[in-house]
Coordinates of C-alpha atoms and ligand atoms in Angstrom, one line a residue:
M1 CA 131.8 135.5 -43.7
S2 CA 129.4 133.4 -45.5
F3 CA 126.7 134.3 -48.0
E4 CA 124.0 133.7 -45.4
S5 CA 125.2 136.2 -43.2
L6 CA 125.0 138.8 -45.8
G7 CA 121.1 138.7 -45.7
L8 CA 120.4 137.2 -48.9
R9 CA 117.1 135.3 -49.4
A10 CA 117.0 131.5 -49.8
E11 CA 116.4 131.3 -53.5
L12 CA 119.5 133.5 -54.1
L13 CA 121.7 131.4 -51.4
R14 CA 120.5 128.3 -53.5
A15 CA 121.5 129.6 -56.7
V16 CA 124.9 130.8 -55.2
S17 CA 125.6 127.4 -53.6
E18 CA 124.7 125.5 -56.9
K19 CA 127.3 127.8 -58.7
G20 CA 129.8 126.4 -56.2
Y21 CA 130.8 129.7 -54.4
S22 CA 131.4 128.8 -50.9
M23 CA 132.5 132.4 -49.5
P24 CA 131.6 136.1 -50.7
T25 CA 134.7 137.9 -52.3
P26 CA 135.8 141.1 -50.7
I27 CA 133.6 143.2 -53.1
Q28 CA 130.6 141.0 -52.5
Q29 CA 131.0 141.4 -48.7
Q30 CA 131.3 145.1 -48.8
A31 CA 128.7 145.7 -51.6
I32 CA 125.9 143.3 -51.0
P33 CA 124.9 144.8 -47.4
L34 CA 125.1 148.4 -48.8
I35 CA 123.1 147.7 -51.8
L36 CA 120.3 145.9 -49.8
E37 CA 120.1 149.0 -47.5
G38 CA 119.4 151.1 -50.6
S39 CA 122.6 153.0 -50.7
D40 CA 124.3 154.4 -53.9
I41 CA 127.6 153.0 -54.6
M42 CA 130.9 154.1 -56.3
G43 CA 132.6 150.8 -56.7
G44 CA 136.5 150.5 -57.5
A45 CA 136.6 147.2 -58.8
Q46 CA 137.8 145.6 -62.0
T47 CA 136.3 142.5 -63.5
G48 CA 137.6 139.2 -61.9
T49 CA 136.7 140.4 -58.4
G50 CA 133.2 139.0 -58.3
K51 CA 131.6 142.4 -58.7
T52 CA 128.8 141.0 -61.0
A53 CA 127.4 138.9 -58.4
G54 CA 128.3 141.8 -56.0
F55 CA 125.5 144.0 -57.5
T56 CA 123.2 141.4 -59.2
L57 CA 122.4 139.5 -56.1
P58 CA 121.2 142.6 -54.0
L59 CA 119.6 144.0 -57.1
L60 CA 117.5 140.8 -57.5
Q61 CA 116.5 140.9 -53.7
R62 CA 115.5 144.4 -54.0
L63 CA 113.3 143.9 -56.8
M64 CA 111.8 141.0 -54.9
A65 CA 111.2 143.3 -52.0
A66 CA 109.7 146.2 -54.0
D67 CA 106.1 146.8 -54.5
K68 CA 105.2 145.4 -57.7
P69 CA 103.7 147.8 -60.2
E70 CA 100.0 147.7 -60.9
K71 CA 98.7 144.7 -62.8
G72 CA 99.5 144.6 -66.7
R73 CA 102.8 144.3 -68.4
R74 CA 105.9 144.1 -66.4
A75 CA 107.9 147.3 -66.2
I76 CA 111.7 147.6 -66.5
R77 CA 112.6 148.4 -62.9
A78 CA 116.3 147.7 -63.1
L79 CA 118.9 148.7 -66.0
V80 CA 122.5 147.6 -66.3
L81 CA 124.6 149.6 -68.8
T82 CA 127.8 148.0 -69.9
P83 CA 130.3 149.1 -72.7
T84 CA 130.7 146.0 -74.7
R85 CA 128.4 143.4 -76.3
E86 CA 130.3 140.6 -74.7
L87 CA 130.1 142.1 -71.0
A88 CA 126.4 142.5 -71.5
A89 CA 125.7 138.9 -72.5
Q90 CA 127.8 137.9 -69.4
V91 CA 126.1 140.0 -67.0
A92 CA 122.7 138.8 -68.6
E93 CA 124.0 135.3 -68.0
S94 CA 124.7 135.9 -64.5
V95 CA 121.3 137.7 -63.8
Q96 CA 119.8 134.6 -65.3
T97 CA 121.9 132.2 -63.2
Y98 CA 121.4 133.9 -59.8
G99 CA 117.8 134.6 -60.3
R100 CA 116.7 131.1 -61.7
Y101 CA 114.7 130.6 -58.5
L102 CA 113.0 133.9 -58.5
P103 CA 110.0 134.8 -60.6
L104 CA 111.8 137.8 -62.2
K105 CA 112.4 138.2 -66.0
S106 CA 115.5 140.0 -67.7
T107 CA 116.7 140.4 -71.1
V108 CA 119.6 141.8 -72.8
V109 CA 120.0 144.3 -75.9
F110 CA 123.1 145.0 -77.8
G111 CA 124.1 145.8 -81.3
G112 CA 125.5 143.8 -84.2
V113 CA 122.5 141.6 -84.1
S114 CA 118.8 142.1 -85.4
I115 CA 116.6 144.5 -83.2
N116 CA 113.3 142.6 -83.8
P117 CA 113.8 139.6 -81.7
Q118 CA 114.9 141.9 -78.8
K119 CA 111.9 144.0 -79.5
M120 CA 109.7 141.1 -79.1
K121 CA 111.2 140.0 -75.6
L122 CA 110.7 143.8 -74.4
I123 CA 107.2 143.8 -75.6
K124 CA 106.4 140.7 -73.5
G125 CA 107.7 142.5 -70.4
V126 CA 111.0 142.3 -68.4
D127 CA 112.0 143.5 -64.8
I128 CA 115.7 143.7 -65.7
L129 CA 117.2 145.0 -68.7
I130 CA 121.0 144.7 -69.4
A131 CA 122.1 146.9 -72.5
T132 CA 124.9 148.6 -74.4
P133 CA 124.1 152.4 -74.6
G134 CA 124.1 152.5 -78.4
R135 CA 121.3 149.9 -78.9
L136 CA 119.3 150.9 -76.0
L137 CA 118.9 154.3 -77.6
D138 CA 118.0 152.7 -80.9
H139 CA 115.0 150.9 -78.9
V140 CA 114.2 154.3 -77.3
G141 CA 114.0 155.9 -80.9
Q142 CA 111.7 153.1 -81.7
N143 CA 109.5 153.2 -78.8
S144 CA 110.3 149.6 -77.6
V145 CA 111.5 150.4 -74.1
D146 CA 110.1 152.6 -71.4
L147 CA 112.7 153.6 -68.7
S148 CA 110.4 155.6 -66.6
K149 CA 109.9 152.9 -64.1
I150 CA 113.6 152.4 -63.2
D151 CA 114.3 151.9 -59.5
I152 CA 118.0 150.6 -59.8
L153 CA 120.6 151.9 -62.3
V154 CA 124.0 149.9 -62.8
L155 CA 126.9 151.4 -64.8
D156 CA 129.2 148.7 -65.2
E157 CA 132.7 149.5 -66.3
A158 CA 132.0 153.1 -66.4
D159 CA 135.5 154.0 -67.2
R160 CA 135.5 151.9 -70.3
M161 CA 132.2 153.3 -71.5
L162 CA 133.7 156.8 -71.1
D163 CA 137.0 155.7 -72.9
M164 CA 134.9 154.3 -75.7
G165 CA 133.0 157.7 -76.2
F166 CA 129.7 156.7 -74.7
I167 CA 129.2 159.8 -72.5
R168 CA 126.8 161.4 -74.7
D169 CA 124.7 158.3 -75.2
I170 CA 124.9 157.6 -71.3
R171 CA 123.6 161.3 -70.7
K172 CA 120.8 160.8 -73.1
V173 CA 119.6 157.6 -71.3
L174 CA 120.1 159.1 -67.9
A175 CA 117.6 162.1 -68.8
L176 CA 115.0 159.3 -69.5
L177 CA 115.4 157.8 -66.0
P178 CA 113.5 158.8 -62.8
K179 CA 115.3 161.1 -60.4
Q180 CA 114.4 158.8 -57.7
K181 CA 116.4 155.6 -57.8
Q182 CA 119.4 153.6 -56.7
T183 CA 122.6 154.1 -58.5
L184 CA 125.5 151.5 -58.6
L185 CA 128.6 153.0 -60.5
F186 CA 131.5 150.5 -60.9
S187 CA 134.8 151.4 -62.4
A188 CA 138.3 150.2 -62.6
T189 CA 139.8 153.6 -62.5
F190 CA 138.7 157.0 -61.1
S191 CA 139.5 159.7 -63.7
E192 CA 138.1 163.3 -63.2
E193 CA 135.5 162.5 -65.8
I194 CA 134.3 159.6 -63.8
K195 CA 134.3 161.7 -60.8
Q196 CA 132.2 164.4 -62.3
L197 CA 129.8 161.5 -63.8
A198 CA 129.6 160.3 -60.2
N199 CA 129.1 163.8 -58.7
N200 CA 126.0 164.6 -61.0
L201 CA 124.5 161.1 -60.6
L202 CA 125.1 159.6 -57.1
K203 CA 123.4 160.5 -53.9
S204 CA 125.8 160.2 -50.8
P205 CA 127.4 157.1 -52.4
A206 CA 129.2 154.5 -50.3
L207 CA 132.7 154.1 -51.6
I208 CA 134.0 150.6 -52.0
E209 CA 137.5 149.8 -53.4
V210 CA 138.8 146.3 -53.7
A211 CA 141.7 146.2 -56.0
Q212 CA 144.1 149.1 -56.1
R213 CA 144.2 150.8 -59.4
N214 CA 146.8 149.6 -61.8
T215 CA 147.8 146.8 -59.5
A216 CA 148.3 143.3 -60.9
S217 CA 146.4 140.6 -59.1
E218 CA 148.6 138.7 -56.6
H219 CA 147.2 135.6 -58.0
V220 CA 148.9 136.0 -61.3
T221 CA 152.5 134.6 -62.0
Q222 CA 154.1 137.0 -64.6
V223 CA 157.0 136.3 -66.7
V224 CA 158.7 137.6 -69.9
H225 CA 160.0 135.4 -72.6
P226 CA 162.7 137.3 -74.7
V227 CA 162.4 136.4 -78.2
D228 CA 162.8 137.6 -81.9
K229 CA 159.9 138.9 -83.3
N230 CA 159.9 136.4 -86.2
R231 CA 160.1 133.4 -84.1
K232 CA 157.0 134.5 -81.6
R233 CA 154.6 132.3 -83.3
E234 CA 157.1 129.2 -83.1
L235 CA 157.6 129.9 -79.5
L236 CA 153.9 130.2 -78.8
S237 CA 153.2 126.8 -80.4
Y238 CA 156.0 125.4 -78.6
L239 CA 154.7 126.7 -75.2
I240 CA 151.2 125.6 -76.0
G241 CA 152.4 122.0 -77.1
S242 CA 155.1 121.3 -74.5
N243 CA 152.9 122.4 -71.5
N244 CA 149.7 120.9 -72.8
W245 CA 147.9 124.0 -72.5
R246 CA 144.1 123.5 -73.0
Q247 CA 142.9 127.1 -72.7
V248 CA 145.0 130.1 -73.7
L249 CA 144.0 133.6 -74.3
V250 CA 146.4 135.3 -76.5
F251 CA 146.7 139.1 -77.1
T252 CA 147.9 141.0 -80.0
R253 CA 148.2 144.7 -80.9
T254 CA 146.3 144.4 -84.1
K255 CA 143.2 142.8 -85.8
H256 CA 145.4 141.8 -88.6
I257 CA 147.9 140.0 -86.4
A258 CA 145.2 138.5 -84.4
N259 CA 143.7 136.8 -87.6
R260 CA 147.0 135.5 -89.2
L261 CA 148.3 134.1 -85.8
S262 CA 144.9 132.3 -85.2
E263 CA 145.2 130.9 -88.8
Q264 CA 148.8 129.9 -88.3
L265 CA 148.1 128.2 -85.1
T266 CA 145.3 126.2 -86.7
T267 CA 147.7 125.1 -89.4
D268 CA 150.1 124.2 -86.7
G269 CA 147.5 121.8 -85.3
I270 CA 146.4 124.0 -82.5
M271 CA 142.7 125.0 -83.0
A272 CA 142.5 128.7 -82.6
A273 CA 140.0 131.5 -83.2
A274 CA 140.3 135.3 -83.4
I275 CA 137.9 137.8 -81.7
H276 CA 138.1 141.4 -82.6
G277 CA 136.0 144.4 -83.7
N278 CA 135.9 143.6 -87.3
K279 CA 134.2 140.3 -86.7
S280 CA 130.5 140.0 -86.9
Q281 CA 128.6 139.6 -83.6
G282 CA 127.8 136.0 -84.5
A283 CA 131.4 135.0 -85.0
R284 CA 132.5 136.5 -82.0
T285 CA 129.8 134.9 -79.9
K286 CA 130.8 131.5 -81.7
A287 CA 134.6 132.0 -81.0
L288 CA 133.8 132.8 -77.3
A289 CA 131.4 129.8 -77.0
D290 CA 133.8 127.5 -78.6
F291 CA 136.7 128.7 -76.3
K292 CA 134.6 128.2 -73.3
S293 CA 133.7 124.7 -74.3
G294 CA 137.1 123.6 -75.1
K295 CA 136.4 123.2 -78.8
V296 CA 138.8 126.0 -79.5
R297 CA 142.2 125.8 -77.6
V298 CA 143.4 129.2 -78.4
L299 CA 141.6 132.7 -78.6
V300 CA 143.5 135.4 -80.2
A301 CA 142.1 138.6 -79.0
T302 CA 142.8 142.5 -79.5
D303 CA 142.3 144.5 -76.3
I304 CA 139.0 146.0 -77.1
A305 CA 137.5 142.9 -78.0
A306 CA 138.8 141.2 -74.9
R307 CA 137.5 143.8 -72.5
G308 CA 135.3 142.6 -69.9
L309 CA 135.6 138.8 -71.1
D310 CA 134.7 136.6 -68.3
I311 CA 136.1 133.1 -68.8
N312 CA 136.0 131.1 -65.6
Q313 CA 139.3 130.1 -64.2
L314 CA 141.3 131.0 -67.4
P315 CA 144.7 129.4 -66.5
H316 CA 146.8 131.3 -68.9
V317 CA 147.2 134.4 -70.8
V318 CA 149.8 135.1 -73.3
N319 CA 150.9 138.7 -74.6
F320 CA 151.9 137.9 -78.1
E321 CA 152.5 141.5 -78.6
L322 CA 152.7 144.0 -75.6
P323 CA 150.2 146.7 -75.4
N324 CA 150.9 150.1 -76.7
V325 CA 149.4 151.5 -73.6
A326 CA 150.8 150.0 -70.2
E327 CA 147.4 150.0 -68.5
D328 CA 146.2 147.5 -71.0
Y329 CA 148.7 145.2 -69.8
V330 CA 147.0 145.3 -66.3
H331 CA 143.6 144.5 -68.0
R332 CA 145.0 141.8 -70.1
I333 CA 146.4 139.8 -67.4
G334 CA 143.4 140.4 -65.1
R335 CA 141.7 137.8 -67.4
T336 CA 143.6 135.0 -65.4
G337 CA 144.0 134.6 -61.7
R338 CA 140.4 135.5 -61.2
A339 CA 138.4 135.3 -57.8
G340 CA 141.1 133.5 -55.9
N341 CA 142.3 131.1 -58.7
E342 CA 146.0 131.1 -59.7
G343 CA 146.9 132.1 -63.1
E344 CA 150.0 132.7 -65.5
A345 CA 150.6 135.7 -67.6
M346 CA 153.4 135.3 -70.2
S347 CA 154.7 138.1 -72.5
L348 CA 156.8 137.2 -75.6
V349 CA 158.8 140.3 -75.7
C350 CA 161.1 141.4 -78.8
V351 CA 163.7 143.9 -78.9
D352 CA 161.6 146.4 -80.4
E353 CA 159.3 146.1 -77.3
L354 CA 161.8 146.6 -74.6
R355 CA 160.7 150.3 -74.0
L356 CA 157.0 149.1 -73.7
L357 CA 158.1 146.7 -71.2
K358 CA 159.9 149.2 -69.2
D359 CA 156.6 151.4 -69.2
I360 CA 154.8 148.5 -67.8
E361 CA 157.2 147.5 -65.2
R362 CA 157.1 151.2 -64.1
L363 CA 153.3 151.1 -64.0
I364 CA 153.1 148.0 -61.9
K365 CA 156.0 148.9 -59.8
R366 CA 157.9 145.6 -60.3
N367 CA 160.4 144.0 -62.6
I368 CA 158.9 141.0 -64.5
P369 CA 161.1 138.1 -64.2
K370 CA 162.9 137.3 -67.8
V371 CA 163.1 133.8 -68.9
V372 CA 164.7 132.6 -72.2
I373 CA 163.2 129.4 -73.4
G374 CA 165.4 126.8 -74.8
D375 CA 167.1 127.9 -78.3
F376 CA 164.4 130.9 -78.5
E377 CA 167.4 133.1 -77.4
P378 CA 167.2 136.5 -79.0
D379 CA 169.8 137.2 -81.6
P380 CA 171.8 140.2 -80.3
S381 CA 172.7 141.5 -83.6
I382 CA 168.8 142.5 -84.4
K383 CA 168.3 146.2 -83.8
A384 CA 165.0 147.6 -82.5
E385 CA 162.7 149.1 -84.8
P386 CA 160.0 151.4 -84.3
I387 CA 156.5 149.8 -83.4
N388 CA 153.6 150.5 -85.6
K389 CA 151.0 152.0 -83.3
G390 CA 148.0 151.4 -85.2
R391 CA 145.2 149.2 -84.3
S392 CA 143.5 149.1 -87.7
S393 CA 144.0 146.3 -90.3
K394 CA 145.5 148.8 -92.7
L395 CA 148.2 149.5 -90.3
G396 CA 148.6 146.0 -89.2
N397 CA 149.3 145.0 -92.7
A398 CA 152.3 147.5 -92.8
N399 CA 153.6 145.2 -89.8
R400 CA 153.9 142.5 -92.1
G401 CA 156.5 142.9 -94.8
S402 CA 157.4 146.5 -94.7
R403 CA 159.2 147.0 -91.4
N404 CA 161.6 149.3 -93.0
K405 CA 159.1 151.4 -94.4
T406 CA 157.2 152.4 -91.3
T407 CA 158.1 155.8 -90.2
Q408 CA 156.0 155.9 -86.9
Q409 CA 157.9 156.3 -83.7
P410 CA 157.5 154.2 -80.8
P411 CA 155.1 155.5 -78.0
P412 CA 156.4 158.0 -75.3
P413 CA 157.3 156.6 -72.1
H414 CA 153.9 157.3 -70.7
A415 CA 151.5 156.9 -73.7
S416 CA 148.5 159.3 -72.4
R417 CA 145.0 158.3 -71.8
S418 CA 143.9 160.6 -74.4
G419 CA 145.8 158.8 -76.9
R420 CA 143.8 155.7 -75.8
A421 CA 140.6 157.6 -75.8
K422 CA 141.3 158.5 -79.6
R423 CA 142.0 155.2 -80.6
N424 CA 138.9 153.7 -79.0
T425 CA 136.6 156.1 -80.3
G426 CA 137.2 154.8 -83.8
Q427 CA 135.7 151.4 -82.7
N428 CA 133.0 152.5 -80.5
Q429 CA 130.2 152.4 -83.0
Q430 CA 130.9 148.8 -83.8
R431 CA 131.0 148.1 -79.9
G432 CA 127.9 149.7 -78.6
R433 CA 125.2 149.4 -81.2
Ligands
AMP501 P1 133.2 139.3 -62.1 O1 134.3 140.0 -61.4 O2 131.9 139.6 -61.7 O3 133.5 139.3 -63.5 O4 133.5 137.7 -61.7 C1 134.7 137.0 -61.9 C2 134.6 135.6 -61.7 O5 134.5 135.1 -60.3 C3 133.4 134.8 -62.2 O6 133.8 133.8 -63.2 C4 132.3 134.5 -61.2 O7 131.7 133.4 -61.6 C5 133.4 134.2 -60.3 N1 132.8 134.3 -58.8 C6 131.9 135.5 -58.4 N2 131.8 135.4 -57.1 C7 132.5 134.4 -56.6 C8 132.7 133.8 -55.4 N3 132.1 134.2 -54.3 N4 133.4 132.6 -55.2 C9 134.1 132.0 -56.2 N5 133.9 132.4 -57.6 C10 133.2 133.6 -57.6

C-alpha cells in the first residue's frame, strides 16, 4: 500500500516523500482513512509505530478541508495533548514537517520554560496547538487560549497521562472544548481507567490496534550480559568502545546514578549526557539535541525522562540497571527497532536483579539469551542484596556507599501498576507544567 492510495493531498505526499517514507506503517494504513472520514479513534499503539504521522497527516488534511472560521485571528481548531514536554516538542516538530507545504500554523506549549513567548505566539493565532495539560491550563488561567473552536482533539499516550496523574487536568481541559468534535485517543495500554475515559469521550470509535500490549518489537534483538554491579560501568565503556557504538541510550533507575554514570563515561573519554526530571528544560532539550546531532554519544536517562523520546533509528539501548516495573522494560527497549529498523537492547544484570529479570521474562513470555562478555563473568561468591526501589536522588545516594544499610525489600514478582502510579505522581508537576 502506498501513501498515495490513502487519499492524502499532494502537499502532504510531498512532505512525506521528502521525509523518506516509502510505505505507510500498519497504524498509518489503518488510521489515516478512518480519520479522514471523520471517525473517532481508539488507537492501541506505542511510540515507534509511526502513530504521530498516523494522526498528524489526516489531521492536517481535515483542517485544510474544513470551512475556515470567519475573518480575523486564526482560531485553534486542533489540540494535541501529550504527557511530556519532550513528546510535545516532537509532535510539534512532526506537525511542522508534514505541514510544511500547507498554510496552517501551529505552536507548542509546555512547562519549564517562560510562558510569555508562548503567549506571543498564541496571540498571533494558530490552527494547531500541541500542549502538555498543566501548561495548557496555565494559559487558560491567563486567557491566552480559546479552546471553544476545537474541531479535532488528540490525546497522545493517554495511559502515560493518567499514570502521571493528569486526569484532573485533562477533565478540566475537556470541559472547555466543544461537544461536537473528532477525538483521537492513543494509548499503549487499555486499563479500566482508559476505557472509562474513552467511553465518556469517544463517539462510536473505530478501534485500531497494531502492537500487542507488552510485546517487545520483533525488530529488537535482546540480550542479557551478566556482570557484577561494581563492574557495570567498566563493561559499558568496553561495549561502547569495542563495538564503536556512536549513539547509545542508557537507562538507569535513579537520577543520581544517571548523573554519576554520565560523568564517569565522559571521564572515560566517551561523551555522555544525562536526562532526568531534575534537569531544567533547557538542559534536557540541549542533551537531546546534542545526542541527536551526534555531539553526545551516550544519553543516560531515567524511565520517565525517556518516555516518548523519538530518536530516529536509534540502534542501541542499554539497561544499565533493570527497571523495577517489568512493563518499563518494554517501553525502554521500544526506543530502538522503530518503524522497521533493526535495534539491539542489552541489559547489564547483576545478581541483585535476577528477580527483576524473571519478572520481565514472564511479562514478555520469552527467555532473553544470557551472554557473558570476556572476563566480566560475575563472581559467584557475591550474594544478592535488596534493590533500592527509590527514584529520588536521596534514595539513589543510598545506593552509592551504604548497600548494607538499606532495609528495603526487592519488589514483589509483579510490581503493581498502582505502585508505578504512586512513584510517578511525585514527578508529574515537573513534567506537565
Ligand atoms: P512514532 O511512533 O510516531 O514516534 O514514529 C516512530 C518513528 O518512525 C519516527 O522516527 C518516524 O519518523 C518514523 N516513521 C513514521 N512513519 C514512517 C514511515 N511510513 N516509514 C518510515 N518511518 C516512519
